[in-house]
mmCIF file of C-alpha atoms in Angstrom:
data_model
loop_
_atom_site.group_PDB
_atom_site.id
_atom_site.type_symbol
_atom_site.label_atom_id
_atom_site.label_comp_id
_atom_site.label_asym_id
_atom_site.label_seq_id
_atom_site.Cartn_x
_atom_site.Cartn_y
_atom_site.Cartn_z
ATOM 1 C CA UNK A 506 -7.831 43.629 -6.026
ATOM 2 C CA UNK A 507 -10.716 41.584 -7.091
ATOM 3 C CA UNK A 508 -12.870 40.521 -4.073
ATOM 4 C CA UNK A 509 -12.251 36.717 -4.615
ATOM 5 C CA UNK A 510 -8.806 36.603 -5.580
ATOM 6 C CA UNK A 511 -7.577 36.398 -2.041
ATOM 7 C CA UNK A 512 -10.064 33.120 -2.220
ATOM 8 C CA UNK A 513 -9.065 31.983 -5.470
ATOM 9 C CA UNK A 514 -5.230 32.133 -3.964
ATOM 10 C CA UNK A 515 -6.450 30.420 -1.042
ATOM 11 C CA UNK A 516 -7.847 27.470 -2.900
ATOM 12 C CA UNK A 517 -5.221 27.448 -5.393
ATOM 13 C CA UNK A 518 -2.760 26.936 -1.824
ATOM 14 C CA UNK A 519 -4.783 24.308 -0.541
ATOM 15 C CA UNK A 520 -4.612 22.237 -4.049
ATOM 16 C CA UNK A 521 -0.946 22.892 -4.012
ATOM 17 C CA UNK A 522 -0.354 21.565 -0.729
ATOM 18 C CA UNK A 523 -2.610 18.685 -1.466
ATOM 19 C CA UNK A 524 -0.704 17.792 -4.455
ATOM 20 C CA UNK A 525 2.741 19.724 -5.023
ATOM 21 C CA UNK A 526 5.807 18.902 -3.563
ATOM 22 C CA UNK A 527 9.135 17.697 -4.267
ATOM 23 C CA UNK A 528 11.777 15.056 -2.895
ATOM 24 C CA UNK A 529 14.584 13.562 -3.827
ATOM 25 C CA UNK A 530 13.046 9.784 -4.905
ATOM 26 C CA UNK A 531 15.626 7.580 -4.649
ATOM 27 C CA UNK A 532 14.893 3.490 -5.426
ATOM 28 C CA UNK A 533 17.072 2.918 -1.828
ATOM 29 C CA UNK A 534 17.155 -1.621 -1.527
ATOM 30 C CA UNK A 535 15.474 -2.754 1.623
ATOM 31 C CA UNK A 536 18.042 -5.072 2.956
ATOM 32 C CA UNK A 537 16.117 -6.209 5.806
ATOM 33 C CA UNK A 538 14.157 -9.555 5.964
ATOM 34 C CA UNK A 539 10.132 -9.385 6.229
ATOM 35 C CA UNK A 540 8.152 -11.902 6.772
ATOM 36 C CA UNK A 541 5.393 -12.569 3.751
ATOM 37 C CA UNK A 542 2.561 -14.995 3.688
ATOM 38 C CA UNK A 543 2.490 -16.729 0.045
ATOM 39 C CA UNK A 544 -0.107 -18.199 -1.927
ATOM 40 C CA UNK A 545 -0.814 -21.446 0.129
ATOM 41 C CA UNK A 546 -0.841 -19.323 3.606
ATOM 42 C CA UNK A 547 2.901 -20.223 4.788
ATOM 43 C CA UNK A 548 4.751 -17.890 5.730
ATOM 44 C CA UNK A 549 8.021 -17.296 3.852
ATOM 45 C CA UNK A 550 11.165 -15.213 4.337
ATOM 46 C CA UNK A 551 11.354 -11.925 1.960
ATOM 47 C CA UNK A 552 15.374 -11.686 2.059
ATOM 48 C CA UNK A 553 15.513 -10.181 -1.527
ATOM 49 C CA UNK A 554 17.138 -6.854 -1.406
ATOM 50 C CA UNK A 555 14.712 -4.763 -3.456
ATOM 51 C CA UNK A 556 12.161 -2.482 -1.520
ATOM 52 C CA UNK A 557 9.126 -4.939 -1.893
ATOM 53 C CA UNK A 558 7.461 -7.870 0.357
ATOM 54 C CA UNK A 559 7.601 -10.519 -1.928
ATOM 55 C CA UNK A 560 10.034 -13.530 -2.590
ATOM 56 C CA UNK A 561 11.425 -12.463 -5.727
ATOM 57 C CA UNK A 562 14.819 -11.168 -5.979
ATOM 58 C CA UNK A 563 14.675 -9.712 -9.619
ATOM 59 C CA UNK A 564 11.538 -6.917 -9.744
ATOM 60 C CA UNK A 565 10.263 -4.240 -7.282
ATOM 61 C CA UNK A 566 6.777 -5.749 -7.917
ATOM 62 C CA UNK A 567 4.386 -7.285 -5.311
ATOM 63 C CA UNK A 568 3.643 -10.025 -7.001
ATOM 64 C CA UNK A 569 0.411 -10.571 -4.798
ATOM 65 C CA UNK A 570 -0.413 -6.791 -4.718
ATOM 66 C CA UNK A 571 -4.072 -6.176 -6.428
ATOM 67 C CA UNK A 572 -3.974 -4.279 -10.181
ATOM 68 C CA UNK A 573 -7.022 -3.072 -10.356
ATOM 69 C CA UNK A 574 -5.773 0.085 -9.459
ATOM 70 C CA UNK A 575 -3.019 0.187 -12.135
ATOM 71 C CA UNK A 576 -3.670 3.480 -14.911
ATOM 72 C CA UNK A 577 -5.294 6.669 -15.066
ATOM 73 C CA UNK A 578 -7.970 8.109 -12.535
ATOM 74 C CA UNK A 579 -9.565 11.079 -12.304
ATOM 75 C CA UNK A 580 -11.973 12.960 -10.040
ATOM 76 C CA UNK A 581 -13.053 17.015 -9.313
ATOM 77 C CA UNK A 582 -12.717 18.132 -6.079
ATOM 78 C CA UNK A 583 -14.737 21.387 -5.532
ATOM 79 C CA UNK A 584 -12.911 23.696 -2.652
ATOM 80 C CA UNK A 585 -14.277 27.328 -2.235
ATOM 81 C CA UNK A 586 -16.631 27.309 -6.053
ATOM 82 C CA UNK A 587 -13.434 26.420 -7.883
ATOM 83 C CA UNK A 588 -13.413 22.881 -8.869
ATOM 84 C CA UNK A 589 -10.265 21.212 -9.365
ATOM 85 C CA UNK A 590 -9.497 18.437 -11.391
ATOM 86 C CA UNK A 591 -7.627 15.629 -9.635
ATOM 87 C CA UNK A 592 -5.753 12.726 -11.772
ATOM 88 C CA UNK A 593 -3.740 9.757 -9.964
ATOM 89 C CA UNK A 594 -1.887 7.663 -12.288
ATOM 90 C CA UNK A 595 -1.239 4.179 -10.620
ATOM 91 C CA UNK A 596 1.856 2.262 -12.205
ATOM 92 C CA UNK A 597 2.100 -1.766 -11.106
ATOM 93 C CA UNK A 598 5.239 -1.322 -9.162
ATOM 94 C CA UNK A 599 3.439 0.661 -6.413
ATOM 95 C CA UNK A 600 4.756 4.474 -7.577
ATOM 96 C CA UNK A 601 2.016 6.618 -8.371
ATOM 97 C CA UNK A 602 2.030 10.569 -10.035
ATOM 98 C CA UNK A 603 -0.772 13.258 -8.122
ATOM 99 C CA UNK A 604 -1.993 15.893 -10.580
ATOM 100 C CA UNK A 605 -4.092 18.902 -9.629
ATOM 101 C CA UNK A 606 -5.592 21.453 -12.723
ATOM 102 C CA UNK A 607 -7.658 24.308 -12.395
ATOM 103 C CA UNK A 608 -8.857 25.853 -15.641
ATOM 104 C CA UNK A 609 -7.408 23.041 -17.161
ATOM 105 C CA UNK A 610 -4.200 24.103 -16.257
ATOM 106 C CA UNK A 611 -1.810 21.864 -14.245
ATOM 107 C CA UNK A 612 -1.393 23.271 -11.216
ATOM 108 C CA UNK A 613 0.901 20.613 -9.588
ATOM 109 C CA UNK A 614 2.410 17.337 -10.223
ATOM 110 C CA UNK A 615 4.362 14.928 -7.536
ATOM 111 C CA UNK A 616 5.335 11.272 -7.371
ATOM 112 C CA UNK A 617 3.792 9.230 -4.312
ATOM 113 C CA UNK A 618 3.769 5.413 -3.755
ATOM 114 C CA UNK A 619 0.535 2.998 -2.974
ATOM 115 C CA UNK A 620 -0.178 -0.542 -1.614
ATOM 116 C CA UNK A 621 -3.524 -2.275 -2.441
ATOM 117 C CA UNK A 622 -4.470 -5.963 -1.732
ATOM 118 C CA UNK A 623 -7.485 -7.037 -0.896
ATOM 119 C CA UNK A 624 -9.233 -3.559 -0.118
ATOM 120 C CA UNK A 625 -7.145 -1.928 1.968
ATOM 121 C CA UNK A 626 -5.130 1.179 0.517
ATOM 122 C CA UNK A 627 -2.293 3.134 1.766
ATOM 123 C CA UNK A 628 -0.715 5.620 -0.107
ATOM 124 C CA UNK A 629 2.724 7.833 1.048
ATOM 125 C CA UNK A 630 3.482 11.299 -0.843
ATOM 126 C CA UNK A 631 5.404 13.869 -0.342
ATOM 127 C CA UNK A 632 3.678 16.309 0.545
ATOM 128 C CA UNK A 633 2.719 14.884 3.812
ATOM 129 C CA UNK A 634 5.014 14.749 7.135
ATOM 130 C CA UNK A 635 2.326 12.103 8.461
ATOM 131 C CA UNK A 636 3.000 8.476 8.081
ATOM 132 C CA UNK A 637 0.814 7.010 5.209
ATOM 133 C CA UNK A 638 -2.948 7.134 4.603
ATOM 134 C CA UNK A 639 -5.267 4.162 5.443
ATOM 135 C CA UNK A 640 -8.327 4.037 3.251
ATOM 136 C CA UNK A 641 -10.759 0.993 1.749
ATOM 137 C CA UNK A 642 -11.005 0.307 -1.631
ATOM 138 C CA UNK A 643 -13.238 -1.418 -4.246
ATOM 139 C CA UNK A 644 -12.736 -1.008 -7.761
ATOM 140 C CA UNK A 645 -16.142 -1.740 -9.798
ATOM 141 C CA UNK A 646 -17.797 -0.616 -13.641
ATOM 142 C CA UNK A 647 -14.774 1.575 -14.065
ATOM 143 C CA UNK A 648 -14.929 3.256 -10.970
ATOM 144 C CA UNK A 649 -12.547 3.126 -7.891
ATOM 145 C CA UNK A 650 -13.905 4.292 -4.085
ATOM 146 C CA UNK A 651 -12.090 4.996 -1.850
ATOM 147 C CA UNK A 652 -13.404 5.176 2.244
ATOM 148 C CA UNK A 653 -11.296 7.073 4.762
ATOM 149 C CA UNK A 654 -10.030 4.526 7.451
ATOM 150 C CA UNK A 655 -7.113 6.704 9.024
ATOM 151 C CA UNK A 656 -5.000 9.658 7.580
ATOM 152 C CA UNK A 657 -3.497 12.456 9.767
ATOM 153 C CA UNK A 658 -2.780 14.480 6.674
ATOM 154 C CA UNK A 659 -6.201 16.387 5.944
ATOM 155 C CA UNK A 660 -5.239 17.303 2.525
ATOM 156 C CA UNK A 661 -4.509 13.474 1.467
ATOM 157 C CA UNK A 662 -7.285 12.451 2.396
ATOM 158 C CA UNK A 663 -9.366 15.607 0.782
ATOM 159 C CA UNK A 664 -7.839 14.604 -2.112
ATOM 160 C CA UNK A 665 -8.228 10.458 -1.893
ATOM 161 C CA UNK A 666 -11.735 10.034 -0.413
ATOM 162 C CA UNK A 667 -14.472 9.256 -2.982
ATOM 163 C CA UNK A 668 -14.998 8.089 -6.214
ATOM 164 C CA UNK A 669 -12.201 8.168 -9.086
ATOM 165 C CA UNK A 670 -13.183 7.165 -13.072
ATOM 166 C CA UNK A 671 -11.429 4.967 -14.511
ATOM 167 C CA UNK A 672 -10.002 7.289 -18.205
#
């Protein structure tokens, strides 16, 4: 066995569990009422039955969610001298793909979901038991940085934290 294939494996684990997983992602309605503050600062009723916090009945959209985050990001993430290509594809309804590549090879691919308005970031996955990361954003000369505020899933916010280019 070659002396750093047990560290290669172990890296190529870590990256996995960062970004692999599977579920069974179903678009369930939220038929619960939230509370939502609209443009003018009044609070509103959300009674809509799709799985968003805005007013309108007809889209799964956030209509006061921030898409500057919407498209294709990418970052390396260097874990043990291997350095792994991250991607995050960010579509406007809040769903989001994880990639991880090694040798430009994919080494795993999962859905996840996001939230982003007015700097502040979660993001839910899969491959976490935790409840959602926190981070900061700001999204500037086709770059988007993330800042750690509160994530009990290590490898999330491995992945997340720092600076993604805009492709």
């Amino acid at each position: 066995m070659n002396p750093r294939e047990p560290m290669l494996i172990s890296a190529t684990l870590l990256v996995f569990s960062i970004l692999s997983g599977c579920c069974d992602c179903e678009d369930t309605p939220n038929d619960s009422t939230a509370i939502v503050v609209n443009e003018t600062g009044q609070e509103e009723s959300d009674t809509d039955t799709d799985s968003d916090t805005d007013t309108d009945a007809d889209t799964d959209t956030d209509t006061d969610a921030d898409q500057s985050l919407v498209g294709g990001w990418v970052r390396t993430l260097k874990i043990d001298k291997e350095v792994y290509g991250l991607s995050w594809a960010a579509e406007a309804d809040g769903t989001c793909t994880l990639r991880s590549s090694l040798g430009g090879k994919v080494v795993s691919s999962h859905p996840c979901e996001y939230t982003a308005q007015d700097g502040d970031f979660t993001m839910d996955d899969p491959t976490c038991a935790t409840d959602a990361g926190q981070y900061t954003y700001k999204v500037a000369s086709g770059m988007a940085t993330f800042v750690l505020v509160q994530d009990d899933c290590a490898s999330r916010a491995m992945a997340m934290e720092g600076t993604w280019d805009r492709i």
